[in-house]
XYZ file of N, CA and C in Angstrom:
267
model
N 2.907 3.254 15.839
C 2.312 3.506 14.553
C 3.275 3.306 13.401
N 4.615 3.338 13.658
C 5.582 3.239 12.569
C 5.563 1.903 11.859
N 5.534 0.811 12.632
C 5.519 -0.521 12.026
C 4.184 -0.759 11.328
N 3.097 -0.342 11.938
C 1.769 -0.501 11.340
C 1.720 0.243 10.002
N 2.216 1.474 9.967
C 2.242 2.248 8.725
C 3.132 1.618 7.669
N 4.253 1.052 8.095
C 5.189 0.445 7.152
C 4.569 -0.771 6.459
N 3.893 -1.641 7.216
C 3.325 -2.817 6.546
C 2.088 -2.459 5.730
N 1.339 -1.434 6.144
C 0.208 -0.972 5.338
C 0.714 -0.391 4.018
N 1.802 0.381 4.078
C 2.421 0.957 2.878
C 2.870 -0.157 1.933
N 3.482 -1.198 2.468
C 3.934 -2.327 1.642
C 2.753 -3.061 1.008
N 1.697 -3.285 1.780
C 0.522 -3.979 1.249
C -0.110 -3.191 0.103
N -0.224 -1.868 0.267
C -0.758 -1.022 -0.798
C 0.151 -1.053 -2.026
N 1.452 -0.942 -1.783
C 2.407 -0.918 -2.888
C 2.387 -2.195 -3.708
N 2.356 -3.348 -3.045
C 2.332 -4.612 -3.782
C 1.008 -4.824 -4.495
N -0.093 -4.362 -3.911
C -1.384 -4.449 -4.597
C -1.347 -3.635 -5.885
N -0.813 -2.410 -5.810
C -0.715 -1.558 -7.002
C 0.232 -2.159 -8.031
N 1.391 -2.640 -7.568
C 2.405 -3.174 -8.484
C 1.905 -4.421 -9.207
N 0.981 -5.155 -8.606
C 0.459 -6.368 -9.241
C -0.273 -6.057 -10.544
N -0.675 -4.810 -10.754
C -1.377 -4.407 -11.977
C -0.494 -3.602 -12.924
N 0.797 -3.483 -12.611
C 1.716 -2.679 -13.426
C 2.678 -3.576 -14.202
N 3.224 -3.056 -15.298
C 4.213 -3.836 -16.047
C 5.448 -4.126 -15.183
N 6.057 -5.281 -15.410
C 7.237 -5.684 -14.635
C 8.410 -4.734 -14.845
N 8.409 -3.983 -15.934
C 9.508 -3.053 -16.226
C 9.335 -1.701 -15.538
N 8.269 -1.558 -14.758
C 8.014 -0.280 -14.091
C 8.372 -0.380 -12.612
N 8.332 0.758 -11.954
C 8.412 0.809 -10.501
C 7.358 1.819 -10.051
N 7.248 2.029 -8.755
C 6.237 2.970 -8.277
C 6.766 3.756 -7.101
N 6.088 4.856 -6.846
C 6.441 5.718 -5.724
C 5.141 6.175 -5.062
N 5.158 6.245 -3.737
C 3.998 6.729 -2.992
C 3.905 8.245 -3.134
N 2.745 8.723 -3.542
C 2.509 10.157 -3.693
C 1.950 10.728 -2.396
N 0.988 10.027 -1.803
C 0.416 10.465 -0.530
C -0.289 9.300 0.125
N -0.483 9.399 1.434
C -1.315 8.424 2.132
C -1.872 9.027 3.404
N -2.945 8.398 3.862
C -3.570 8.747 5.134
C -3.790 7.445 5.875
N -3.399 7.412 7.128
C -3.603 6.211 7.933
C -4.391 6.572 9.185
N -5.357 5.724 9.497
C -6.108 5.849 10.744
C -5.731 4.663 11.619
N -5.162 4.957 12.788
C -4.871 3.928 13.773
C -6.144 3.764 14.599
N -6.728 2.573 14.556
C -8.019 2.338 15.190
C -7.900 1.855 16.629
N -6.847 1.086 16.894
C -6.608 0.597 18.259
C -5.185 0.095 18.336
N -4.653 -0.100 19.537
C -3.272 -0.579 19.664
C -3.105 -1.967 19.036
N -1.993 -2.155 18.355
C -1.686 -3.444 17.737
C -1.140 -4.393 18.796
N -1.575 -5.646 18.739
C -1.130 -6.662 19.690
C -0.521 -7.828 18.914
N 0.716 -8.203 19.264
C 1.353 -9.370 18.645
C 1.731 -9.142 17.198
N 1.673 -10.202 16.413
C 2.031 -10.099 14.999
C 0.915 -9.384 14.234
N 1.269 -8.865 13.061
C 0.336 -8.073 12.267
C 0.136 -8.695 10.894
N -1.041 -8.473 10.323
C -1.363 -8.907 8.970
C -1.950 -7.705 8.243
N -1.426 -7.404 7.058
C -1.949 -6.296 6.250
C -2.452 -6.841 4.924
N -3.614 -6.382 4.508
C -4.197 -6.767 3.221
C -4.437 -5.509 2.414
N -3.834 -5.444 1.215
C -3.998 -4.299 0.339
C -4.879 -4.626 -0.843
N -5.585 -3.625 -1.342
C -6.406 -3.811 -2.544
C -6.422 -2.517 -3.345
N -6.593 -2.662 -4.631
C -6.626 -1.517 -5.536
C -8.063 -1.022 -5.652
N -8.243 0.268 -5.443
C -9.551 0.903 -5.596
C -9.725 1.386 -7.035
N -8.678 1.998 -7.574
C -8.699 2.455 -8.973
C -7.285 2.477 -9.508
N -7.085 1.827 -10.641
C -5.785 1.839 -11.314
C -5.889 2.718 -12.551
N -5.214 3.857 -12.528
C -5.198 4.752 -13.675
C -3.918 4.573 -14.478
N -3.737 5.390 -15.513
C -2.530 5.289 -16.337
C -1.280 5.648 -15.566
N -1.369 6.660 -14.711
C -0.182 7.037 -13.931
C -0.412 6.950 -12.427
N -1.632 7.213 -11.960
C -1.914 7.166 -10.518
C -2.828 5.997 -10.176
N -2.533 5.351 -9.074
C -3.338 4.238 -8.575
C -3.718 4.529 -7.125
N -4.972 4.298 -6.792
C -5.464 4.498 -5.427
C -5.688 3.121 -4.807
N -5.152 2.937 -3.613
C -5.243 1.658 -2.916
C -5.724 1.867 -1.480
N -6.125 0.769 -0.861
C -6.505 0.764 0.550
C -5.871 -0.461 1.189
N -5.406 -0.323 2.423
C -4.904 -1.467 3.186
C -5.586 -1.500 4.541
N -5.876 -2.706 4.990
C -6.392 -2.933 6.340
C -5.343 -3.727 7.097
N -5.108 -3.355 8.352
C -4.115 -4.033 9.194
C -4.843 -4.658 10.379
N -4.506 -5.917 10.643
C -5.139 -6.679 11.718
C -4.080 -7.166 12.689
N -4.441 -7.254 13.969
C -3.554 -7.771 15.003
C -3.752 -9.261 15.203
N -2.991 -9.805 16.155
C -3.023 -11.233 16.484
C -4.428 -11.766 16.732
N -5.222 -10.997 17.425
C -6.559 -11.441 17.811
C -7.607 -11.169 16.732
N -7.165 -10.767 15.531
C -8.083 -10.457 14.442
C -8.673 -9.066 14.513
N -8.252 -8.281 15.513
C -8.777 -6.920 15.665
C -8.284 -6.029 14.528
N -9.170 -5.219 14.000
C -8.845 -4.257 12.941
C -8.111 -3.088 13.600
N -6.795 -2.981 13.394
C -6.015 -1.976 14.113
C -5.736 -0.711 13.302
N -5.810 -0.793 11.962
C -5.538 0.403 11.160
C -6.096 0.247 9.752
N -6.342 1.386 9.115
C -6.741 1.422 7.714
C -5.955 2.550 7.044
N -5.461 2.284 5.833
C -4.685 3.285 5.085
C -5.294 3.449 3.696
N -5.366 4.691 3.233
C -5.658 4.967 1.827
C -4.418 5.609 1.249
N -4.023 5.152 0.063
C -2.754 5.588 -0.513
C -2.901 5.860 -2.003
N -2.156 6.844 -2.493
C -2.054 7.122 -3.918
C -0.613 6.868 -4.328
N -0.447 6.094 -5.406
C 0.885 5.756 -5.910
C 1.007 6.180 -7.364
N 2.218 6.497 -7.782
C 2.486 6.875 -9.161
C 3.380 5.827 -9.811
N 2.992 5.386 -11.003
C 3.799 4.438 -11.747
C 4.923 5.182 -12.469
N 6.115 4.608 -12.420
C 7.260 5.122 -13.164
C 7.556 4.109 -14.264
N 7.045 4.349 -15.489
C 7.204 3.368 -16.557
C 8.662 3.202 -16.964
N 8.987 1.986 -17.382
C 10.345 1.657 -17.857
C 11.423 2.097 -16.871
N 11.143 1.930 -15.597
C 12.086 2.259 -14.527
C 12.133 1.078 -13.560
N 12.872 0.023 -13.929
C 12.902 -1.155 -13.052
C 13.421 -0.790 -11.663
N 12.853 -1.411 -10.673
C 13.220 -1.158 -9.282
C 14.269 -2.174 -8.844
N 15.375 -2.207 -9.584
C 16.462 -3.131 -9.271
C 17.775 -2.370 -9.286
N 18.738 -2.809 -8.489
C 20.049 -2.132 -8.496
C 20.766 -2.361 -9.817
N 21.530 -1.379 -10.232
C 22.260 -1.488 -11.508
C 23.614 -2.101 -11.312
């Protein structure tokens, strides 16, 4: 479940960040993941934004295995950190 959760988290995060200013960064506030079946082979995660608010964004990610099987679904809430670039100083 660790790798499945990690790529679902990334898919949600990039979906949310696509609607945020480039000068911001984000942090995961909470998430829930349902593992639907064992993952086989390589994985594909698709994230989408359900609601983008001023500070909180709700996203969903679906994770699929090699055979196209739906292996997991995640719902996540993220918080935007304005004027906080996510780059090393």
